[in-house]
CSV table of N, CA and C and ligand atoms in Angstrom, one decimal:
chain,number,residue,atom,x,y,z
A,120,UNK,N,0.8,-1.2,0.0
A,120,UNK,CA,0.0,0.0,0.0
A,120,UNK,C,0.9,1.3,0.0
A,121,UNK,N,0.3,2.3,-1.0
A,121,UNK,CA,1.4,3.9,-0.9
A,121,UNK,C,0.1,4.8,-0.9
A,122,UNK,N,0.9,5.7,0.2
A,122,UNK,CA,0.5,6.9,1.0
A,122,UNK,C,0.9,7.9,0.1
A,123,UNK,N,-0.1,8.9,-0.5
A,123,UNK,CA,0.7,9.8,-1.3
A,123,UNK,C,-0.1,11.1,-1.4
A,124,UNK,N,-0.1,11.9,-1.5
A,124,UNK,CA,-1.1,13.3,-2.1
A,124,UNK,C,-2.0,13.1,-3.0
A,125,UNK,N,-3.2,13.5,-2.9
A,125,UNK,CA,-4.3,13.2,-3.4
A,125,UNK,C,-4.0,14.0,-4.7
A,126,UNK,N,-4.5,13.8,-6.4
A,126,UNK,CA,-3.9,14.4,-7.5
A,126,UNK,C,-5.5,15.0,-8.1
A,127,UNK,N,-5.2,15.9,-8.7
A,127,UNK,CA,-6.4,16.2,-9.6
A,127,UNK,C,-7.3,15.0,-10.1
A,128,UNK,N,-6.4,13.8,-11.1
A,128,UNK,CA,-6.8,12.8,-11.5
A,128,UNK,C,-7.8,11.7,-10.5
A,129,UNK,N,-7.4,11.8,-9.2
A,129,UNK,CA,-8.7,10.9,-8.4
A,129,UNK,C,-9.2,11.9,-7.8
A,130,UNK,N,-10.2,12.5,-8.0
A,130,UNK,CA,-11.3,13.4,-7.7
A,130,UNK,C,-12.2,12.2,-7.6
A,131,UNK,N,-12.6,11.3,-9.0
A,131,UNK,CA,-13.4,10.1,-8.7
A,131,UNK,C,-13.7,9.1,-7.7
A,132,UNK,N,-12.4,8.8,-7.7
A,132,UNK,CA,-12.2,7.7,-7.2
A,132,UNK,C,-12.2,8.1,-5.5
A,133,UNK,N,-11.9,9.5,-5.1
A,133,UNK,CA,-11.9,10.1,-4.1
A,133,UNK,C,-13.7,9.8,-3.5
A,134,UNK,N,-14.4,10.2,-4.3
A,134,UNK,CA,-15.5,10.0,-4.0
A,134,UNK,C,-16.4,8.9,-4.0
A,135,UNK,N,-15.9,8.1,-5.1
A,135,UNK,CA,-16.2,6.1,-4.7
A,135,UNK,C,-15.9,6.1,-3.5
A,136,UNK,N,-14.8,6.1,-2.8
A,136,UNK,CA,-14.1,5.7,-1.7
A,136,UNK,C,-15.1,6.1,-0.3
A,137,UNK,N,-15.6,7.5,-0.8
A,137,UNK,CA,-16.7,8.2,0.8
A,137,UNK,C,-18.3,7.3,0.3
A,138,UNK,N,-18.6,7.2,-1.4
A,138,UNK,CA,-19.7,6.8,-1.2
A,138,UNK,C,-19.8,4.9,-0.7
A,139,UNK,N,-19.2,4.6,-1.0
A,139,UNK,CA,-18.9,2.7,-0.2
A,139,UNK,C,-18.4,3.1,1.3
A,140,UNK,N,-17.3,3.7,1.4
A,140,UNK,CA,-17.7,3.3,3.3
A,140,UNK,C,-18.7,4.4,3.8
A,141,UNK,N,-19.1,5.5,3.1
A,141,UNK,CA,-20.4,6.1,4.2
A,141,UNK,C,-21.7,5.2,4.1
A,142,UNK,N,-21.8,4.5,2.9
A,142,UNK,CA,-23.6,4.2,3.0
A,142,UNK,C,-24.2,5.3,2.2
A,143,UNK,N,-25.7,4.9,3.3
A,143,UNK,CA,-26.4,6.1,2.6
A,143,UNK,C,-25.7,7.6,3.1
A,144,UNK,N,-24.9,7.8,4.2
A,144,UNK,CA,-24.7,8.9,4.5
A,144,UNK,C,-23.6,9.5,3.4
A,145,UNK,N,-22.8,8.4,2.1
A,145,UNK,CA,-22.0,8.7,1.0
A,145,UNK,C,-21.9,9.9,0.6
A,146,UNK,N,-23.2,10.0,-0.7
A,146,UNK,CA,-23.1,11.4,-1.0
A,146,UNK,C,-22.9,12.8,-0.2
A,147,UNK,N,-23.3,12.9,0.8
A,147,UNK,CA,-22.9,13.7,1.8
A,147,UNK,C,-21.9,14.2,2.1
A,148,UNK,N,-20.8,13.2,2.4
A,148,UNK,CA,-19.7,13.2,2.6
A,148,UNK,C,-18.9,13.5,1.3
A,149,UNK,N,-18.9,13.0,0.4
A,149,UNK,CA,-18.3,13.0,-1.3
A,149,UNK,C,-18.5,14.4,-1.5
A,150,UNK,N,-19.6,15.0,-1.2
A,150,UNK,CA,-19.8,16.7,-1.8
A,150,UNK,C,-19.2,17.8,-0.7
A,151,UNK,N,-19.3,17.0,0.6
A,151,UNK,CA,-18.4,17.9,1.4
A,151,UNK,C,-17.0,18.1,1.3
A,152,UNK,N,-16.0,16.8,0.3
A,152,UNK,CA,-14.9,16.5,0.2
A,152,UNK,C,-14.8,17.6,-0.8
A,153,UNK,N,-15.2,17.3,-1.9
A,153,UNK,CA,-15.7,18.4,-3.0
A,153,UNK,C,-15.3,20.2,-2.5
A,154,UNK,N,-16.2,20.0,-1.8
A,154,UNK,CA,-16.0,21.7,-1.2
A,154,UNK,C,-14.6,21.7,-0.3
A,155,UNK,N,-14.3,21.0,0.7
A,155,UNK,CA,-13.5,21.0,1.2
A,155,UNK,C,-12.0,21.3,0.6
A,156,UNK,N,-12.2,20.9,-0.7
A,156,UNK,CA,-10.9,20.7,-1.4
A,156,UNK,C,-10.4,21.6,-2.0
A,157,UNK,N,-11.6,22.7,-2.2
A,157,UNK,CA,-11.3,24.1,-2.8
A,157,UNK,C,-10.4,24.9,-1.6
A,158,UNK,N,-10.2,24.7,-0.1
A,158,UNK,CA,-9.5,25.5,0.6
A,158,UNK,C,-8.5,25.3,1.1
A,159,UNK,N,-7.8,23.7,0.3
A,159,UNK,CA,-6.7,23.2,0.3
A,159,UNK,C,-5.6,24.0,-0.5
A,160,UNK,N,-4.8,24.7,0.2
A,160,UNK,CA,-3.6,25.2,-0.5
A,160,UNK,C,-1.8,24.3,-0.7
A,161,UNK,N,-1.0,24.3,-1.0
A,161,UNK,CA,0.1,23.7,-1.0
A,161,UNK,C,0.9,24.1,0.5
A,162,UNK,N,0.1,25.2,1.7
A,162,UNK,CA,0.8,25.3,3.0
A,162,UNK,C,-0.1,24.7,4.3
A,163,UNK,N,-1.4,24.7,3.4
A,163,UNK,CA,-2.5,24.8,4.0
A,163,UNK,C,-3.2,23.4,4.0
A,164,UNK,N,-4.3,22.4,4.9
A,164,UNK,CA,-4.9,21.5,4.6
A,164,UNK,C,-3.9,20.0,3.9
A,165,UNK,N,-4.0,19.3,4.1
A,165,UNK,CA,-3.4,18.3,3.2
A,165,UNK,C,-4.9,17.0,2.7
A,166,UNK,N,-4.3,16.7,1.7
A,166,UNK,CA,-5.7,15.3,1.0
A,166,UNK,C,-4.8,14.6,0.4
A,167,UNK,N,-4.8,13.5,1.4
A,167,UNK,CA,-3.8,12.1,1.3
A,167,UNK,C,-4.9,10.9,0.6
A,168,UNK,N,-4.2,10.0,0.0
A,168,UNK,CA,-4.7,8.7,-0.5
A,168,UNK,C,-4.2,7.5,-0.2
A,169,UNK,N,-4.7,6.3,0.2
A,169,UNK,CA,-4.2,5.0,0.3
A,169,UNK,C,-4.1,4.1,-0.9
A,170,UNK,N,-3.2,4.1,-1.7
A,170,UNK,CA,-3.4,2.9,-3.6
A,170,UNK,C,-3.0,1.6,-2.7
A,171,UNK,N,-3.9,0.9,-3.5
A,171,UNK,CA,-3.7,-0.6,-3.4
A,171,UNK,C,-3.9,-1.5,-5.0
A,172,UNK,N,-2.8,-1.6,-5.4
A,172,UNK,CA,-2.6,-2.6,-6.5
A,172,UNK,C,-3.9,-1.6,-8.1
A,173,UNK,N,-2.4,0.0,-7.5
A,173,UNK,CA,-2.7,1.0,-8.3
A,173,UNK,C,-4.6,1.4,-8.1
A,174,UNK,N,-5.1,1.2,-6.9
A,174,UNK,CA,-6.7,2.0,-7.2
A,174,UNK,C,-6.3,2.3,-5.9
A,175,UNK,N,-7.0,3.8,-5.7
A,175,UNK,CA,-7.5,4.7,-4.4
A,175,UNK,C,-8.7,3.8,-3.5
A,176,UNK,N,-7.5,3.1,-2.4
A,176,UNK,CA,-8.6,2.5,-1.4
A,176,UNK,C,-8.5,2.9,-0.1
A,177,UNK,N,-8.3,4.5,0.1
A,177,UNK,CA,-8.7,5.4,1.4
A,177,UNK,C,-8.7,6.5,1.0
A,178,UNK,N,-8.5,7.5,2.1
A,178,UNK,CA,-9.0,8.8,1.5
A,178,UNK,C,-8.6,9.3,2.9
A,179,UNK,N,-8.0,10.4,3.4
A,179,UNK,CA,-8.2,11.7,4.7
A,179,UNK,C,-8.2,12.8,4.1
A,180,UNK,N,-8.7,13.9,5.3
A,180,UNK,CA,-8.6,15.3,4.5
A,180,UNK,C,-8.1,15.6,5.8
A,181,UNK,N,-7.4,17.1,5.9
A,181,UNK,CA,-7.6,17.9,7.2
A,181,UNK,C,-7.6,19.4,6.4
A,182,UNK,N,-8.2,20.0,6.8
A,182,UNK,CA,-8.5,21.7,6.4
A,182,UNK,C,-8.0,22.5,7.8
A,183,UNK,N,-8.4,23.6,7.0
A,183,UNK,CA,-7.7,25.0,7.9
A,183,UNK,C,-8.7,25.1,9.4
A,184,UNK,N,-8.5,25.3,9.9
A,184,UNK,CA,-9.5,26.2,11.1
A,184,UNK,C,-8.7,27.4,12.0
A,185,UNK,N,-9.4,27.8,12.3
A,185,UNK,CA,-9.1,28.9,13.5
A,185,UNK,C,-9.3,28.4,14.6
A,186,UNK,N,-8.4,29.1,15.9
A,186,UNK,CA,-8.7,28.3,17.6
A,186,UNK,C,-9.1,29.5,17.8
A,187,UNK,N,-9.9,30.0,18.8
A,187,UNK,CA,-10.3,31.5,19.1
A,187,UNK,C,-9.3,31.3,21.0
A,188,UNK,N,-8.4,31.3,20.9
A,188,UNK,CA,-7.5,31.3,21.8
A,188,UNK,C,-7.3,32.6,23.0
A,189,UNK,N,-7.2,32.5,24.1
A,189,UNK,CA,-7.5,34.1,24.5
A,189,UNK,C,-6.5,35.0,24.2
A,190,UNK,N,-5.1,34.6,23.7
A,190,UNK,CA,-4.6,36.0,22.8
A,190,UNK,C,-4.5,36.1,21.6
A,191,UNK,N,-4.8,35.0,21.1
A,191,UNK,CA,-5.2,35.2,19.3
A,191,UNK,C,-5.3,34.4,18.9
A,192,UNK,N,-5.7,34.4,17.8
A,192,UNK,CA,-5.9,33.2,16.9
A,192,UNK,C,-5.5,32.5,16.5
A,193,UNK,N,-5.4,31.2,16.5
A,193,UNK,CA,-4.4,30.4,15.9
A,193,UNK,C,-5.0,29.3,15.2
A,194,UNK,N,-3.8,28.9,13.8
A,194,UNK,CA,-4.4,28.7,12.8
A,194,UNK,C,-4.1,27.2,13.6
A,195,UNK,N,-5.0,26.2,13.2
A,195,UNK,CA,-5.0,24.6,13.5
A,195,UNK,C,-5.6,23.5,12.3
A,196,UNK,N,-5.8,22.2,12.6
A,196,UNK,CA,-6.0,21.7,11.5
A,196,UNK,C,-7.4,20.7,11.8
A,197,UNK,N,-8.5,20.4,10.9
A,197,UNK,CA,-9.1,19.6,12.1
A,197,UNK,C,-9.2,18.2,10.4
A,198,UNK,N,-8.9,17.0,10.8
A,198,UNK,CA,-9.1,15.8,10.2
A,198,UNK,C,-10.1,14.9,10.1
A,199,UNK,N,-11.2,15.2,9.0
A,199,UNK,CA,-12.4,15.4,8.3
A,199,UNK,C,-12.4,15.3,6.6
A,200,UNK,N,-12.9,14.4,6.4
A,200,UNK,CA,-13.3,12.9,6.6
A,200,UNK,C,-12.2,12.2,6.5
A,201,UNK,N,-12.4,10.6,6.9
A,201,UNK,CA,-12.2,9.6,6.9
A,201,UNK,C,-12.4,8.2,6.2
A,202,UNK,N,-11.9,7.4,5.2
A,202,UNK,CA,-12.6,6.5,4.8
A,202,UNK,C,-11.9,5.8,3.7
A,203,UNK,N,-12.3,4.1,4.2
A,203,UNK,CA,-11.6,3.6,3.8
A,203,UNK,C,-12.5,2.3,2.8
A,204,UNK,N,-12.5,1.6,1.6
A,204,UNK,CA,-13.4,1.0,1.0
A,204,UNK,C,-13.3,-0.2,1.7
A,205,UNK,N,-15.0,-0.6,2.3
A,205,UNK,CA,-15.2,-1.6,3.1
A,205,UNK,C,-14.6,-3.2,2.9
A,206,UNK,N,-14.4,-3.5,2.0
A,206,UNK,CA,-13.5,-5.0,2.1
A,206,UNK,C,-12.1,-4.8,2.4
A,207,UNK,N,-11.9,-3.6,2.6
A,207,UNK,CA,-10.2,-3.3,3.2
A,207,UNK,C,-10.2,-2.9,5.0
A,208,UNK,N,-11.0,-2.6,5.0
A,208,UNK,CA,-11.2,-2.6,6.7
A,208,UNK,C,-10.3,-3.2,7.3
A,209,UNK,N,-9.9,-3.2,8.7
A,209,UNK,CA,-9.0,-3.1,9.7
A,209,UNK,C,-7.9,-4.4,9.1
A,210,UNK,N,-7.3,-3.4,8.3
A,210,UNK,CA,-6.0,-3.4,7.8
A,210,UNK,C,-5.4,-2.9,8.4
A,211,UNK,N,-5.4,-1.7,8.9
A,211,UNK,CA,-4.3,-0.7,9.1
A,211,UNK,C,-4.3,0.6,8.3
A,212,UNK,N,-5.1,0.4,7.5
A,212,UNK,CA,-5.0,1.7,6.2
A,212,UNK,C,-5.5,2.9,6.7
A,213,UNK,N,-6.7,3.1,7.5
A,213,UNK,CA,-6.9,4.3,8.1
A,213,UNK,C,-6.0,5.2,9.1
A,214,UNK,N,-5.9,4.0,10.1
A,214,UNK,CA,-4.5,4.7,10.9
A,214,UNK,C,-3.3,4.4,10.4
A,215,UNK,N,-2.7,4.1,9.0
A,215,UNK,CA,-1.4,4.4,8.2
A,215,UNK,C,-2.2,5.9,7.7
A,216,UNK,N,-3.2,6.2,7.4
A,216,UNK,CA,-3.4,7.5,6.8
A,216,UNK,C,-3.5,8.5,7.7
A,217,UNK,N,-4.1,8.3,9.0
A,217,UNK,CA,-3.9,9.5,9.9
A,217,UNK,C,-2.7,9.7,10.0
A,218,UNK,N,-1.8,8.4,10.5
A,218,UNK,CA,-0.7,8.8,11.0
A,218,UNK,C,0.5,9.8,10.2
A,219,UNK,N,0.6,9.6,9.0
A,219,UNK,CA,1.1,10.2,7.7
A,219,UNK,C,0.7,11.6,7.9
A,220,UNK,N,-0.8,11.6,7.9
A,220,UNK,CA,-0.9,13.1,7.5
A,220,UNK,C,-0.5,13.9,9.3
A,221,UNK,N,-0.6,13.6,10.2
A,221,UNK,CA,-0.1,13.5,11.5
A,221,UNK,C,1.6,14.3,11.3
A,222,UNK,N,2.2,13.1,10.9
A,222,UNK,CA,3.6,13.3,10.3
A,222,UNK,C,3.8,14.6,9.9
A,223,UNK,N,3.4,14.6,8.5
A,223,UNK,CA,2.8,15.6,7.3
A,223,UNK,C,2.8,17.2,8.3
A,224,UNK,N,2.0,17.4,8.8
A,224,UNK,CA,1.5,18.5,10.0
A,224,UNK,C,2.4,19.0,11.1
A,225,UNK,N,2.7,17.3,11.1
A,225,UNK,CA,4.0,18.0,12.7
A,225,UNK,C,5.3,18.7,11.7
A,226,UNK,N,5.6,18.4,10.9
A,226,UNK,CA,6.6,18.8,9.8
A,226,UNK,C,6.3,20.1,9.2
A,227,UNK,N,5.2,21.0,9.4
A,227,UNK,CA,4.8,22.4,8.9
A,227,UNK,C,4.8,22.8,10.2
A,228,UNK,N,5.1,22.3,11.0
A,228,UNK,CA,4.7,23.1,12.5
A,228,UNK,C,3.3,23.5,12.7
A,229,UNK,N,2.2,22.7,12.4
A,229,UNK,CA,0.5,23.0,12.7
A,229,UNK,C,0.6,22.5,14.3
A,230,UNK,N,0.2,23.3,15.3
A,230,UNK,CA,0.5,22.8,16.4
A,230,UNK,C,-0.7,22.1,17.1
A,231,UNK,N,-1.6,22.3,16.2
A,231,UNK,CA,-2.9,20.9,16.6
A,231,UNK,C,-4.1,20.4,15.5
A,232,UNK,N,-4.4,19.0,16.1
A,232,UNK,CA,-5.1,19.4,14.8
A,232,UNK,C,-6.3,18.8,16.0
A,233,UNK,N,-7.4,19.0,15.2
A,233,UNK,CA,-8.8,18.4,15.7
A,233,UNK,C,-9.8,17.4,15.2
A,234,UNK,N,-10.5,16.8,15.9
A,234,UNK,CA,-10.9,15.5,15.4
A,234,UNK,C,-12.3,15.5,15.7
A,235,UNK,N,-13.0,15.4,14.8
A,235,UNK,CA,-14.7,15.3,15.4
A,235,UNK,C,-15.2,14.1,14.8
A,236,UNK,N,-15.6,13.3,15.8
A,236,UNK,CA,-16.2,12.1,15.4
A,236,UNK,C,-16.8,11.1,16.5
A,237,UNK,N,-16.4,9.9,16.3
A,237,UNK,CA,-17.5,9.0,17.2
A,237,UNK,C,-15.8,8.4,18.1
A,238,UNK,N,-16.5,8.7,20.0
A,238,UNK,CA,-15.4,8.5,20.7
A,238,UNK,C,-15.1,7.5,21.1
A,239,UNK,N,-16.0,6.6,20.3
A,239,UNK,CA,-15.4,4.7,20.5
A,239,UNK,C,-14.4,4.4,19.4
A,240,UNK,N,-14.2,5.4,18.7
A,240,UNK,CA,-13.1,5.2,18.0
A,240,UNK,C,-11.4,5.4,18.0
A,241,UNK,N,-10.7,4.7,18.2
A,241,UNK,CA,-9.6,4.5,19.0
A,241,UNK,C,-8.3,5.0,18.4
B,60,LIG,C1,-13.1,4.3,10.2
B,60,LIG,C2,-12.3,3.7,9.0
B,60,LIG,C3,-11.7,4.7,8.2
B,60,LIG,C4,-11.2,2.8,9.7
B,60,LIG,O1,-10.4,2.3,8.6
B,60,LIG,P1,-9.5,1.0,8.8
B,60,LIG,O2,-8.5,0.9,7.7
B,60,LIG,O3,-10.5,-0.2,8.9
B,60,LIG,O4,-8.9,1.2,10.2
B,60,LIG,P2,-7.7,0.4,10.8
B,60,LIG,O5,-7.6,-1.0,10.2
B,60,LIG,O6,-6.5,1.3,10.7
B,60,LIG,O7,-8.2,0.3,12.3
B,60,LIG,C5,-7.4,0.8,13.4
B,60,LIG,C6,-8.2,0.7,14.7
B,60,LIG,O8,-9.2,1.7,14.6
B,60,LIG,C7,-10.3,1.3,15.4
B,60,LIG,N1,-11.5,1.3,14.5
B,60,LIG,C8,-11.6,1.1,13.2
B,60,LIG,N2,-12.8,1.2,12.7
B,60,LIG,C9,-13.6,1.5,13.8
B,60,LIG,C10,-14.9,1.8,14.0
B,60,LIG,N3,-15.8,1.8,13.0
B,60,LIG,N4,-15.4,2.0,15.3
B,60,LIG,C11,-14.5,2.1,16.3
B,60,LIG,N5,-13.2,1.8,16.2
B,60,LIG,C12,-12.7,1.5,15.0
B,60,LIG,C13,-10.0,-0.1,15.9
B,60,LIG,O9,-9.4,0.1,17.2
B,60,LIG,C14,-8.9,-0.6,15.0
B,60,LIG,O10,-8.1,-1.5,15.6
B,60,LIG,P3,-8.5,-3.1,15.6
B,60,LIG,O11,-7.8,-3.6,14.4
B,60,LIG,O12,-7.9,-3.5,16.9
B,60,LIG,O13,-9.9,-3.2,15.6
B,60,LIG,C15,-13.2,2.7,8.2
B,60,LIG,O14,-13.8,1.8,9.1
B,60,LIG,C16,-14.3,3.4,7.4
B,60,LIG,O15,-14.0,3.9,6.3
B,60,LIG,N6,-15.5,3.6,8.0
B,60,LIG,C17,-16.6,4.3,7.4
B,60,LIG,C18,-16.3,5.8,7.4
B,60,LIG,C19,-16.1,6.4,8.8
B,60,LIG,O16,-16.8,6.1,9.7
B,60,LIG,N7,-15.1,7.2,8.9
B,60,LIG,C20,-14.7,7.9,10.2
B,60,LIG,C21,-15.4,9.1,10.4
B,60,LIG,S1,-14.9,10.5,9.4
């Protein structure tokens, strides 16, 4: 499996990937990636991919945010969405992709990032 920066060329396959592991909640997720991806810059946000025998079989994002801090603002990251195509499940692929973009972040000096999701998840 290779961990690598998401390319213009899997826009698709980015979004196969949210609509098989979301369900019905898929499209949802697919059009928020969509938008999300517009405020991805090359200092800013990163959109990583998991290939397996050359096809896109995961996907992370993390975008910009602001912390409203009591002396100022600081810029942070929060990591949203998540998802990995269901016959690949607990492989390892999802947390090889956090951890990468993790990597990725501590290496720009982002000094947090944030996570919103379900807290039985480990
Ligand atoms: C969540 C998801 C990305 C995990 O991908 P994965 O490649 O299966 O994850 P890993 O194999 O790296 O799992 C690592 C650990 O995460 C935890 N984990 C994985 N899926 C979990 C889930 N659905 N609920 C709770 N914990 C989970 C487990 O502790 C697992 O370790 P285990 O092997 O001891 O069970 C994948 O299940 C998925 O695409 N789900 C649908 C979309 C989704 O819910 N995304 C997260 C919210 S954005």
């Amino acid at each position: 499996m290779d961990l690598r920066e998401e390319l213009p060329s899997d826009r698709q396959a980015v979004r196969d990937v949210h609509l098989q592991a979301f369900g019905d909640h898929g499209l949802v997720v697919a059009d928020l990636v969509d938008t999300l991806r517009d405020t991805i810059t090359p200092q800013d946000g990163l959109s990583l991919v998991a290939e397996h025998d050359r096809q896109v079989v995961g996907h992370v994002m993390f975008t910009r945010s602001l912390l409203d801090a009591p002396r100022r603002l600081v810029d942070v990251q929060v990591l949203s969405p998540l998802a990995v195509m269901p016959e690949l499940h607990k492989r390892g692929i999802g947390s090889a992709l956090v951890r990468h973009g993790l990597e990725v972040l501590a290496e720009r000096a982002v000094p947090l990032v944030f996570l919103e999701g379900d807290p039985g998840y480990d």
